[in-house]
mmCIF file of C-alpha atoms in Angstrom:
data_model
loop_
_atom_site.group_PDB
_atom_site.id
_atom_site.type_symbol
_atom_site.label_atom_id
_atom_site.label_comp_id
_atom_site.label_asym_id
_atom_site.label_seq_id
_atom_site.Cartn_x
_atom_site.Cartn_y
_atom_site.Cartn_z
ATOM 1 C CA MET A 25 -46.390 44.049 3.000
ATOM 2 C CA MET A 26 -45.410 44.613 6.599
ATOM 3 C CA LEU A 27 -46.223 40.979 7.456
ATOM 4 C CA ALA A 28 -43.867 39.739 4.709
ATOM 5 C CA ALA A 29 -41.077 42.009 5.941
ATOM 6 C CA THR A 30 -41.520 40.726 9.511
ATOM 7 C CA ALA A 31 -41.470 37.086 8.338
ATOM 8 C CA HIS A 32 -38.267 37.780 6.396
ATOM 9 C CA ALA A 33 -36.680 39.329 9.478
ATOM 10 C CA GLN A 34 -37.676 36.296 11.546
ATOM 11 C CA GLN A 35 -35.954 33.919 9.127
ATOM 12 C CA VAL A 36 -32.676 35.813 9.279
ATOM 13 C CA ASP A 37 -32.619 36.592 13.012
ATOM 14 C CA PRO A 38 -32.164 33.481 15.237
ATOM 15 C CA VAL A 39 -34.136 35.111 18.110
ATOM 16 C CA ILE A 40 -37.857 35.021 17.324
ATOM 17 C CA ASP A 41 -39.900 37.872 18.755
ATOM 18 C CA PRO A 42 -43.614 37.299 19.363
ATOM 19 C CA PRO A 43 -45.789 39.182 16.861
ATOM 20 C CA ALA A 44 -47.336 42.463 17.910
ATOM 21 C CA ALA A 45 -51.028 42.566 18.866
ATOM 22 C CA SER A 46 -51.898 44.354 15.627
ATOM 23 C CA GLU A 47 -50.295 41.532 13.554
ATOM 24 C CA VAL A 48 -52.216 38.668 15.242
ATOM 25 C CA PRO A 49 -55.382 37.615 13.350
ATOM 26 C CA ALA A 50 -58.681 37.949 15.212
ATOM 27 C CA ALA A 51 -59.146 34.144 15.556
ATOM 28 C CA ASP A 52 -55.842 33.787 17.455
ATOM 29 C CA ALA A 53 -56.414 36.795 19.715
ATOM 30 C CA ALA A 54 -58.032 34.632 22.416
ATOM 31 C CA ALA A 55 -55.076 32.189 22.504
ATOM 32 C CA PRO A 56 -52.622 32.702 25.399
ATOM 33 C CA PRO A 57 -49.264 34.213 24.443
ATOM 34 C CA ASP A 58 -46.241 31.898 24.193
ATOM 35 C CA LEU A 59 -44.012 31.661 27.230
ATOM 36 C CA PRO A 60 -40.697 33.457 26.827
ATOM 37 C CA THR A 61 -37.806 31.123 26.084
ATOM 38 C CA PRO A 62 -34.729 31.420 28.317
ATOM 39 C CA PRO A 63 -31.485 32.569 26.717
ATOM 40 C CA GLN A 64 -29.387 29.724 25.331
ATOM 41 C CA GLY A 65 -26.363 30.565 27.513
ATOM 42 C CA ASP A 66 -28.195 29.825 30.802
ATOM 43 C CA VAL A 67 -29.415 26.326 29.881
ATOM 44 C CA THR A 68 -28.846 23.732 32.594
ATOM 45 C CA THR A 69 -28.285 20.191 31.372
ATOM 46 C CA LEU A 70 -28.880 17.160 33.519
ATOM 47 C CA GLY A 71 -26.472 14.280 33.846
ATOM 48 C CA GLU A 72 -26.949 10.906 32.207
ATOM 49 C CA VAL A 73 -30.031 8.996 33.318
ATOM 50 C CA ARG A 74 -30.213 5.217 32.978
ATOM 51 C CA ALA A 75 -33.280 3.049 33.300
ATOM 52 C CA ILE A 76 -32.386 -0.245 34.940
ATOM 53 C CA LYS A 77 -34.567 -3.289 34.449
ATOM 54 C CA PRO A 78 -35.744 -4.828 37.726
ATOM 55 C CA GLU A 79 -33.970 -8.007 38.794
ATOM 56 C CA ASP A 80 -37.102 -10.121 38.851
ATOM 57 C CA ASP A 81 -39.340 -10.594 35.849
ATOM 58 C CA GLU A 82 -42.570 -10.212 37.810
ATOM 59 C CA ALA A 83 -45.124 -7.611 36.817
ATOM 60 C CA LEU A 84 -44.655 -4.328 38.654
ATOM 61 C CA ASP A 85 -47.318 -3.855 41.318
ATOM 62 C CA LEU A 86 -47.052 -0.434 42.912
ATOM 63 C CA TYR A 87 -49.340 -1.393 45.794
ATOM 64 C CA ARG A 88 -47.536 -4.606 46.721
ATOM 65 C CA PHE A 89 -45.681 -4.584 50.040
ATOM 66 C CA LYS A 90 -41.948 -4.763 49.543
ATOM 67 C CA ASN A 91 -39.973 -5.933 52.540
ATOM 68 C CA PRO A 92 -37.295 -3.332 53.347
ATOM 69 C CA VAL A 93 -35.141 -5.932 55.124
ATOM 70 C CA LYS A 94 -32.625 -7.581 52.814
ATOM 71 C CA PHE A 95 -31.167 -10.803 54.139
ATOM 72 C CA GLY A 96 -28.545 -13.011 52.586
ATOM 73 C CA ASP A 97 -27.460 -16.598 53.027
ATOM 74 C CA ASN A 98 -27.061 -17.953 56.520
ATOM 75 C CA ARG A 99 -25.652 -21.172 57.961
ATOM 76 C CA PHE A 100 -28.842 -23.111 57.230
ATOM 77 C CA SER A 101 -29.240 -22.097 53.591
ATOM 78 C CA ARG A 102 -26.662 -24.676 52.392
ATOM 79 C CA ASP A 103 -28.526 -27.620 53.831
ATOM 80 C CA TRP A 104 -32.092 -26.440 53.351
ATOM 81 C CA SER A 105 -33.993 -26.829 50.135
ATOM 82 C CA GLU A 106 -37.616 -25.960 49.579
ATOM 83 C CA PRO A 107 -39.879 -28.970 49.177
ATOM 84 C CA PRO A 108 -41.035 -29.559 45.612
ATOM 85 C CA SER A 109 -44.442 -28.350 44.501
ATOM 86 C CA PRO A 110 -47.029 -30.935 43.413
ATOM 87 C CA GLU A 111 -46.355 -29.934 39.803
ATOM 88 C CA GLN A 112 -42.637 -30.599 40.199
ATOM 89 C CA VAL A 113 -43.375 -33.958 41.822
ATOM 90 C CA SER A 114 -45.628 -35.037 38.978
ATOM 91 C CA MET A 115 -43.117 -33.860 36.350
ATOM 92 C CA GLY A 116 -40.338 -35.751 38.151
ATOM 93 C CA GLY A 117 -42.158 -39.080 38.071
ATOM 94 C CA GLY A 118 -43.637 -39.012 41.581
ATOM 95 C CA TYR A 119 -42.173 -39.137 45.070
ATOM 96 C CA ILE A 120 -40.709 -42.620 44.674
ATOM 97 C CA MET A 121 -38.837 -41.752 41.462
ATOM 98 C CA MET A 122 -37.568 -38.499 42.954
ATOM 99 C CA GLY A 123 -36.281 -40.447 45.986
ATOM 100 C CA VAL A 124 -34.530 -42.988 43.751
ATOM 101 C CA VAL A 125 -32.812 -40.218 41.766
ATOM 102 C CA LYS A 126 -31.746 -38.431 44.945
ATOM 103 C CA GLY A 127 -30.347 -41.703 46.338
ATOM 104 C CA VAL A 128 -28.398 -42.463 43.155
ATOM 105 C CA LEU A 129 -26.889 -38.975 43.150
ATOM 106 C CA ALA A 130 -25.872 -39.322 46.817
ATOM 107 C CA ALA A 131 -24.336 -42.751 46.109
ATOM 108 C CA GLY A 132 -22.385 -41.278 43.183
ATOM 109 C CA ARG A 133 -21.027 -38.459 45.342
ATOM 110 C CA GLY A 134 -20.037 -40.975 48.027
ATOM 111 C CA LEU A 135 -18.300 -43.205 45.465
ATOM 112 C CA ASN A 136 -16.347 -40.237 44.087
ATOM 113 C CA LYS A 137 -15.308 -39.290 47.616
ATOM 114 C CA LEU A 138 -14.173 -42.869 48.442
ATOM 115 C CA THR A 139 -12.207 -43.393 45.239
ATOM 116 C CA GLY A 140 -10.836 -39.852 45.084
ATOM 117 C CA GLY A 141 -12.390 -39.368 41.649
ATOM 118 C CA PRO A 142 -13.116 -35.961 40.196
ATOM 119 C CA ASP A 143 -16.434 -34.227 40.718
ATOM 120 C CA GLN A 144 -19.064 -34.638 38.025
ATOM 121 C CA ILE A 145 -19.168 -30.887 37.457
ATOM 122 C CA GLN A 146 -15.774 -29.197 37.360
ATOM 123 C CA ALA A 147 -14.774 -25.583 36.914
ATOM 124 C CA ALA A 148 -13.231 -24.676 33.581
ATOM 125 C CA ILE A 149 -9.512 -23.894 33.624
ATOM 126 C CA ALA A 150 -8.074 -21.971 30.697
ATOM 127 C CA ARG A 151 -4.707 -23.037 29.377
ATOM 128 C CA PRO A 152 -2.098 -20.502 28.318
ATOM 129 C CA PRO A 153 -1.695 -19.827 24.607
ATOM 130 C CA PRO A 154 0.907 -22.010 22.877
ATOM 131 C CA GLU A 155 4.422 -20.631 22.687
ATOM 132 C CA LEU A 156 6.373 -20.922 19.428
ATOM 133 C CA THR A 157 9.941 -22.142 19.407
ATOM 134 C CA PRO A 158 12.511 -19.884 17.716
ATOM 135 C CA GLU A 159 12.545 -22.277 14.731
ATOM 136 C CA GLN A 160 8.749 -22.054 14.381
ATOM 137 C CA GLN A 161 8.898 -18.247 14.637
ATOM 138 C CA ARG A 162 11.549 -18.138 11.877
ATOM 139 C CA ARG A 163 9.441 -20.371 9.595
ATOM 140 C CA ALA A 164 6.320 -18.274 10.248
ATOM 141 C CA LEU A 165 8.209 -15.080 9.373
ATOM 142 C CA GLN A 166 9.592 -16.694 6.201
ATOM 143 C CA PHE A 167 6.090 -17.825 5.162
ATOM 144 C CA CYS A 168 4.738 -14.351 5.873
ATOM 145 C CA GLU A 169 7.357 -12.752 3.631
ATOM 146 C CA GLN A 170 6.407 -15.132 0.796
ATOM 147 C CA GLN A 171 2.773 -13.976 1.082
ATOM 148 C CA ASP A 172 3.671 -10.379 0.098
ATOM 149 C CA GLY A 173 4.518 -9.385 3.648
ATOM 150 C CA CYS A 174 2.364 -9.312 6.730
ATOM 151 C CA ASP A 175 2.666 -7.751 10.143
ATOM 152 C CA PRO A 176 4.464 -10.230 12.422
ATOM 153 C CA SER A 177 3.351 -8.251 15.508
ATOM 154 C CA ALA A 178 -0.338 -8.840 14.608
ATOM 155 C CA GLY A 179 -0.179 -12.393 15.919
ATOM 156 C CA LYS A 180 1.101 -11.336 19.341
#
């Protein structure tokens, strides 16, 4: 009867007291007591934590040496390109074919420079949205009123 009354008191009261030693069954007597919970008013919350994916997609090796020196582009990085691997050479048709392609590309750049033609790859330039004349705005408003009214400021 006393156990039922204690269980009822625990359901009503939000703070749960540990049971007395006389209420613990003999099998649980050897178990360590629960640690006391801190009061809810003194809880410290941490700030937001974000996990950022590493820049490279290589497997993470904790024992790999990571160079602490970060270096950027220098004056030679524009003109230097790494030589192709044997796999890249074979996929590109061999050294002769790669040389022919490189020569054709250089000739094309030279021809564009001589003739003043545009580059083969150009940056995209966005155009401004079209402006309506006052007559077109009046017709659009008239059409909108015929369609059971619409918000003319929604198109702006």
